[in-house]
Amino acid sequence: MRVLGIETSCDETGVAIFDDQQGLMAHAVYSQVDIHAAYGGVVPELASRDHIRKTLPLIRQVLDEAGLDKGSIDGVAYTAGPGLIGALLVGSAIGRSLAWGWKVPAIGVHHMEGHLLAPLLEEPSPQLPFVALLVSGGHTQLVDVTGIGRYRILGESLDDAAGEAFDKTAKLLELPYPGGPELAKLAEHGDPGRFRFPRPMTDRPGLDFSFSGLKTFALNSIKTALAESTDPDQARADIARAFEEAVVDTLVIKCRRALRETGRKRLILAGGVSANRRLRERMSTAIAAEGGEAFYPQPALCTDNGAMIAFAGCQRLRAGQHEPLVFKPRARWPMDHLEAVSSS
Ligand code: ATP
Ligand code: MG
Ligand code: FE
């Protein structure tokens, strides 16, 4: 089965074709970052309008790259939530309409299920069951995964998501939007010993997270550094490094705990923050020391993309799930409410 995937939940237009025999045949992502950079964050209405402009040309481009005709698509998968409602409406309307026109089934995919399944596009692909750490701009969740659609939330952030904490701290450090990757770059030049950030909620049992205090800590550290009137550029790098160390440490501690508590051996990471190099290195070492193994998507498939939507949609369409002739995007959509896909 060959599925066209369309992702428009936020500020990336992603389109891809996944074939369950041939794998990923083509994928393209158009990022709206230049549109939103001037505002320091995503402007929802501008995002919707740009998805309208970009989605169809990107679909044509991906079909061309794969050397395929639209007649060879067996199903269409589009992100139906969670995300910005206007942006979701664009991808859902286009996806559902194309499927109707092409007389193929359509499926609305959960964006976080898309992220969660992205590591399964890699070789070697992790065997089920596993624990998933989803770390993105809007979510930080530990999930016990026993099958596709069989998700039990073990813990999640009580306030800011890890990616959100990266972005907000980057803003305090006067880094350009989007801040996460910029902060990671700056952290490379930082001294890890100068500032010591807390590891929130690691000193008590449980698998929830809290990252909002780290940006306050960053703000206070900036003030301290300025008062000391030392080299401000070095101070910013030192703060970036200490912040990154704290987030990475906290995530590693909670993931080890989640594996111990569930008895699982495999951990997958997904979502934009899983592109972070230090997180990947630290996590792999820590999990290997416990006799487990960590899996990641390739960096380009950590952030939003159409490949994960095409892949997740393919699993569900193959199991016979599809949508009626309506589309129903949802800004909020708990992942543990999804229908299970039988593994046989
Ligand atoms: P969600 O998936 O929860 O709806 P989203 O789609 O906006 O949110 P993603 O596209 O998965 O999130 O990831 C974007 C986030 O990942 C941003 O917060 C960004 O700063 C962060 N990010 C991307 N690369 C890195 C990196 N190398 N280090 C740290 N953070 C990063
Ligand atoms: Mg984005
Ligand atoms: Fe995302």
Coordinates of C-alpha atoms and ligand atoms in Angstrom, one line a residue:
M1 CA 0.0 0.0 0.0
R2 CA 1.3 3.5 -1.0
V3 CA 0.2 6.4 1.1
L4 CA 0.5 10.2 0.6
G5 CA 1.0 11.9 3.9
I6 CA 0.3 15.6 4.6
E7 CA 1.4 17.4 7.8
T8 CA 0.2 21.0 8.5
S9 CA -0.4 21.1 12.2
C10 CA 1.9 24.1 12.9
D11 CA 4.5 26.0 10.9
E12 CA 5.9 23.3 8.6
T13 CA 4.2 22.0 5.5
G14 CA 5.4 18.4 5.2
V15 CA 4.4 16.0 2.4
A16 CA 5.7 12.5 1.8
I17 CA 4.9 9.2 0.1
F18 CA 5.4 6.0 2.1
D19 CA 5.1 2.5 0.5
D20 CA 4.9 -0.5 2.7
Q21 CA 7.1 -2.5 0.2
Q22 CA 9.5 0.2 -0.9
G23 CA 9.7 2.4 2.2
L24 CA 9.9 6.2 2.1
M25 CA 9.7 7.1 -1.6
A26 CA 10.0 10.9 -1.3
H27 CA 9.5 13.6 1.3
A28 CA 9.7 17.4 1.4
V29 CA 9.3 19.9 4.2
Y30 CA 8.7 23.6 3.7
S31 CA 9.4 25.6 6.9
Q32 CA 7.6 28.9 7.5
V33 CA 10.2 30.0 9.9
D34 CA 11.0 33.2 7.9
I35 CA 7.3 34.2 8.0
H36 CA 7.1 33.9 11.8
A37 CA 10.6 35.0 12.8
A38 CA 9.7 38.7 12.9
Y39 CA 7.1 38.0 15.5
G40 CA 9.3 35.7 17.6
G41 CA 6.7 32.9 17.5
V42 CA 4.1 31.2 15.2
V43 CA 1.2 33.5 14.1
P44 CA -1.6 31.0 13.6
E45 CA -3.5 32.8 10.8
L46 CA -0.3 33.4 8.8
A47 CA 0.5 29.7 9.2
S48 CA -2.9 28.7 7.8
R49 CA -2.6 31.0 4.8
D50 CA 0.9 29.8 4.0
H51 CA -0.2 26.1 4.2
I52 CA -2.8 27.0 1.6
R53 CA -0.1 28.3 -0.7
K54 CA 2.4 25.5 -0.2
T55 CA 0.6 22.2 0.2
L56 CA -0.5 21.4 -3.4
P57 CA 2.8 22.5 -5.0
L58 CA 4.6 20.3 -2.4
I59 CA 2.4 17.3 -3.3
R60 CA 3.2 17.8 -7.0
Q61 CA 6.9 18.0 -6.1
V62 CA 6.9 14.9 -4.1
L63 CA 5.0 12.9 -6.7
D64 CA 7.6 14.1 -9.3
E65 CA 10.5 13.2 -7.1
A66 CA 9.1 9.7 -6.6
G67 CA 8.4 9.4 -10.3
L68 CA 4.8 8.6 -9.5
D69 CA 1.5 9.5 -11.0
K70 CA -1.4 10.4 -8.7
G71 CA -3.2 7.2 -9.9
S72 CA -0.6 5.1 -8.0
I73 CA -1.6 6.5 -4.6
D74 CA -3.7 4.0 -2.5
G75 CA -4.6 6.3 0.4
V76 CA -4.2 9.7 1.8
A77 CA -3.2 10.5 5.4
Y78 CA -3.3 14.0 6.9
T79 CA -2.7 15.3 10.4
A80 CA -6.1 15.8 12.1
G81 CA -4.7 17.0 15.4
P82 CA -3.5 18.1 17.9
G83 CA -2.3 21.5 16.6
L84 CA -3.4 24.9 15.4
I85 CA -7.0 24.5 14.2
G86 CA -6.7 26.7 11.1
A87 CA -3.5 25.0 10.0
L88 CA -5.1 21.5 10.6
L89 CA -8.2 22.5 8.6
V90 CA -6.0 23.3 5.5
G91 CA -4.2 19.9 5.5
S92 CA -7.4 18.0 6.4
A93 CA -9.5 19.7 3.7
I94 CA -6.8 19.1 1.0
G95 CA -6.2 15.5 2.1
R96 CA -9.8 14.5 2.4
S97 CA -10.7 16.2 -0.9
L98 CA -7.8 14.6 -2.8
A99 CA -8.7 11.2 -1.5
W100 CA -12.3 11.7 -2.6
G101 CA -11.2 12.9 -6.0
W102 CA -8.8 10.0 -6.4
K103 CA -11.3 7.5 -5.0
V104 CA -9.0 6.2 -2.3
P105 CA -9.5 6.0 1.4
A106 CA -8.4 8.8 3.8
I107 CA -7.3 8.8 7.4
G108 CA -6.8 11.6 9.9
V109 CA -3.6 10.9 11.8
H110 CA -2.7 12.0 15.4
H111 CA 0.3 14.2 15.1
M112 CA 2.0 12.8 18.2
E113 CA 1.4 9.2 17.0
G114 CA 3.2 10.4 13.9
H115 CA 6.2 11.5 15.9
L116 CA 6.1 8.4 18.0
L117 CA 6.2 6.0 15.0
A118 CA 9.0 8.0 13.2
P119 CA 11.8 5.8 14.6
L120 CA 10.2 2.8 12.9
L121 CA 11.1 4.3 9.6
E122 CA 14.8 3.7 10.4
E123 CA 17.0 0.5 10.2
P124 CA 17.2 -1.3 12.6
S125 CA 13.7 -0.6 13.6
P126 CA 12.8 -1.1 17.3
Q127 CA 10.6 -4.1 18.2
L128 CA 7.5 -3.6 20.2
P129 CA 6.9 -3.2 23.1
F130 CA 8.9 -0.1 24.0
V131 CA 8.8 3.1 26.0
A132 CA 8.6 6.3 24.1
L133 CA 9.9 9.7 25.1
L134 CA 8.1 12.4 23.1
V135 CA 9.9 15.7 23.3
S136 CA 8.6 18.4 21.0
G137 CA 7.5 22.0 21.0
G138 CA 4.2 21.3 22.6
H139 CA 4.6 17.9 24.4
T140 CA 6.9 16.1 26.8
Q141 CA 5.5 12.7 27.4
L142 CA 6.6 9.2 28.5
V143 CA 4.4 6.6 26.9
D144 CA 4.3 2.8 27.3
V145 CA 3.8 1.4 23.8
T146 CA 2.5 -2.2 23.4
G147 CA 1.2 -1.8 19.9
I148 CA 0.3 0.8 17.3
G149 CA -2.5 2.7 18.9
R150 CA -1.9 1.1 22.3
Y151 CA -0.5 3.9 24.3
R152 CA -0.4 4.4 28.1
I153 CA 0.8 7.8 29.2
L154 CA 3.3 7.2 32.1
G155 CA 4.1 10.8 32.7
E156 CA 4.1 14.2 31.1
S157 CA 5.1 17.9 31.6
L158 CA 2.9 19.7 34.1
D159 CA 3.9 23.1 32.5
D160 CA 6.2 23.9 29.6
A161 CA 7.2 21.2 27.1
A162 CA 11.0 20.6 26.7
G163 CA 11.0 22.2 23.3
E164 CA 9.1 25.2 24.6
A165 CA 11.6 25.6 27.5
F166 CA 14.4 25.5 24.9
D167 CA 12.7 28.2 22.8
K168 CA 11.8 30.5 25.7
T169 CA 15.3 30.2 27.2
A170 CA 16.8 30.9 23.8
K171 CA 14.7 34.1 23.6
L172 CA 16.0 35.2 27.0
L173 CA 19.5 34.6 25.6
E174 CA 18.5 36.9 22.6
L175 CA 18.9 34.1 20.1
P176 CA 16.9 34.2 16.9
Y177 CA 13.6 32.2 16.5
P178 CA 13.2 29.3 16.5
G179 CA 15.5 29.1 19.5
G180 CA 16.0 25.4 20.3
P181 CA 18.7 24.5 17.7
E182 CA 20.3 27.9 18.2
L183 CA 20.6 27.4 21.9
A184 CA 22.2 23.9 21.3
K185 CA 24.7 25.5 19.0
L186 CA 25.6 28.2 21.5
A187 CA 25.9 25.6 24.3
E188 CA 28.8 24.0 22.3
H189 CA 31.0 26.9 23.4
G190 CA 29.8 27.0 27.0
D191 CA 31.6 25.9 30.1
P192 CA 29.4 23.2 31.8
G193 CA 30.9 24.0 35.3
R194 CA 30.1 27.7 35.6
F195 CA 26.3 27.5 36.3
R196 CA 24.4 24.6 37.9
F197 CA 20.7 24.5 37.0
P198 CA 18.2 22.3 38.9
R199 CA 17.0 18.9 37.6
P200 CA 13.3 19.5 38.2
M201 CA 11.2 16.8 39.9
T202 CA 14.0 14.2 39.8
D203 CA 14.3 14.1 43.6
R204 CA 10.8 12.6 44.1
P205 CA 9.2 9.5 42.6
G206 CA 7.0 9.7 39.5
L207 CA 7.5 10.3 35.8
D208 CA 6.1 13.8 35.3
F209 CA 8.2 16.8 34.3
S210 CA 8.3 20.5 35.0
F211 CA 10.4 22.7 32.8
S212 CA 9.0 26.2 33.4
G213 CA 11.3 26.9 36.4
L214 CA 14.4 26.5 34.2
K215 CA 13.7 29.7 32.2
T216 CA 13.4 31.6 35.5
F217 CA 16.7 30.1 36.6
A218 CA 18.2 31.2 33.2
L219 CA 16.9 34.7 33.7
N220 CA 18.4 35.0 37.2
S221 CA 21.7 33.5 35.9
I222 CA 21.8 36.2 33.2
K223 CA 21.3 38.9 35.8
T224 CA 24.1 37.4 37.9
A225 CA 26.4 37.2 35.0
L226 CA 25.7 40.8 34.0
A227 CA 26.3 42.0 37.5
E228 CA 29.6 40.3 37.5
S229 CA 30.3 42.2 34.3
T230 CA 32.3 39.4 32.8
D231 CA 32.4 38.6 29.0
P232 CA 28.6 38.6 28.2
D233 CA 29.0 36.4 25.1
Q234 CA 30.8 33.7 27.1
A235 CA 28.2 34.1 29.9
R236 CA 25.4 33.4 27.4
A237 CA 27.2 30.3 26.1
D238 CA 27.8 29.1 29.7
I239 CA 24.1 29.6 30.6
A240 CA 23.0 27.8 27.4
R241 CA 25.3 24.9 28.2
A242 CA 24.1 24.6 31.8
F243 CA 20.4 24.8 30.7
E244 CA 21.0 22.1 28.1
E245 CA 22.8 19.9 30.6
A246 CA 19.9 20.2 33.0
V247 CA 17.2 19.3 30.4
V248 CA 19.3 16.4 29.2
D249 CA 20.0 15.0 32.6
T250 CA 16.4 15.3 33.7
L251 CA 15.2 13.5 30.6
V252 CA 17.8 10.7 31.0
I253 CA 16.9 10.2 34.7
K254 CA 13.1 9.9 33.9
C255 CA 13.7 7.6 31.0
R256 CA 15.8 5.2 33.0
R257 CA 13.1 5.3 35.7
A258 CA 10.4 4.6 33.1
L259 CA 12.3 1.6 31.8
R260 CA 12.9 0.2 35.3
E261 CA 9.3 0.7 36.2
T262 CA 7.8 -0.9 33.1
G263 CA 10.5 -3.6 32.7
R264 CA 11.0 -2.6 29.0
K265 CA 14.4 -2.8 27.4
R266 CA 13.9 -0.5 24.4
L267 CA 13.4 3.3 24.5
I268 CA 12.5 5.4 21.5
L269 CA 12.9 9.2 21.4
A270 CA 10.9 11.4 19.0
G271 CA 9.9 15.0 18.4
G272 CA 12.0 18.0 17.7
V273 CA 14.1 18.0 20.8
S274 CA 15.2 14.4 20.0
A275 CA 17.4 16.0 17.3
N276 CA 19.5 17.4 20.1
R277 CA 23.0 15.8 19.8
R278 CA 23.9 15.9 23.5
L279 CA 20.6 14.3 24.4
R280 CA 21.1 11.5 21.9
E281 CA 24.6 10.8 23.1
R282 CA 23.8 10.9 26.8
M283 CA 20.6 8.9 26.4
S284 CA 22.2 6.1 24.4
T285 CA 25.1 5.7 26.9
A286 CA 22.8 5.7 29.9
I287 CA 20.3 3.2 28.4
A288 CA 23.1 0.9 27.2
A289 CA 24.5 0.9 30.7
E290 CA 21.2 -0.5 31.9
G291 CA 21.3 -3.2 29.2
G292 CA 18.8 -1.5 27.1
E293 CA 18.9 0.2 23.7
A294 CA 17.7 3.7 22.5
F295 CA 16.3 4.4 19.1
Y296 CA 15.9 7.7 17.3
P297 CA 14.5 9.1 14.0
Q298 CA 17.1 10.6 11.6
P299 CA 17.4 14.3 12.6
A300 CA 15.2 15.5 9.7
L301 CA 12.4 13.3 10.9
C302 CA 12.5 14.4 14.5
T303 CA 10.8 17.8 13.8
D304 CA 7.5 18.0 11.9
N305 CA 7.4 16.2 8.6
G306 CA 5.1 14.4 6.2
A307 CA 6.9 11.1 6.3
M308 CA 5.8 10.2 9.8
I309 CA 2.2 11.0 8.9
A310 CA 2.3 8.9 5.7
F311 CA 3.9 6.0 7.8
A312 CA 1.4 6.2 10.6
G313 CA -1.5 6.6 8.1
C314 CA -0.3 3.5 6.2
Q315 CA -0.4 1.4 9.4
R316 CA -4.0 2.4 10.1
L317 CA -5.2 2.2 6.5
R318 CA -3.7 -1.2 6.1
A319 CA -5.7 -2.3 9.2
G320 CA -8.9 -1.2 7.4
Q321 CA -9.4 2.1 9.3
H322 CA -10.5 5.1 7.3
E323 CA -12.6 8.3 7.5
P324 CA -16.0 8.9 6.2
L325 CA -16.5 11.8 3.7
V326 CA -16.0 14.4 6.4
F327 CA -13.0 15.7 8.2
K328 CA -12.8 16.6 11.8
P329 CA -9.6 18.3 12.9
R330 CA -9.1 18.8 16.6
A331 CA -6.8 21.3 18.3
R332 CA -6.7 19.0 21.3
W333 CA -6.8 15.2 21.1
P334 CA -5.5 12.9 23.9
M335 CA -3.3 10.2 22.4
D336 CA -4.5 7.4 24.8
H337 CA -8.0 7.8 23.2
L338 CA -6.8 6.4 19.9
E339 CA -8.2 3.2 18.4
A340 CA -5.7 0.3 18.6
V341 CA -4.3 -1.4 15.4
S342 CA -4.1 -5.1 15.8
S343 CA -0.5 -6.3 15.4
S344 CA -1.5 -9.4 13.3
Ligands
ATP1 P1 4.2 19.3 18.9 O1 4.8 18.2 18.1 O2 4.2 19.0 20.3 O3 2.9 19.7 18.4 P2 5.9 21.0 17.4 O4 5.4 20.2 16.2 O5 6.0 22.4 17.3 O6 5.1 20.6 18.7 P3 8.4 19.7 16.8 O7 8.4 20.2 15.4 O8 8.3 18.2 17.0 O9 7.4 20.4 17.7 O10 9.7 20.2 17.4 C1 10.1 21.6 17.5 C2 10.7 21.8 18.8 O11 12.0 21.1 18.8 C3 11.1 23.3 19.0 O12 10.7 23.6 20.3 C4 12.6 23.3 18.8 O13 13.2 24.4 19.5 C5 13.0 22.0 19.3 N1 14.3 21.6 18.7 C6 14.6 21.3 17.4 N2 15.9 20.9 17.3 C7 16.4 21.0 18.5 C8 17.7 20.8 19.0 N3 18.8 20.4 18.3 N4 17.9 20.9 20.4 C9 16.9 21.3 21.2 N5 15.7 21.5 20.7 C10 15.4 21.4 19.4
MG2 MG 7.6 23.7 13.9
FE3 FE 5.4 18.1 16.1

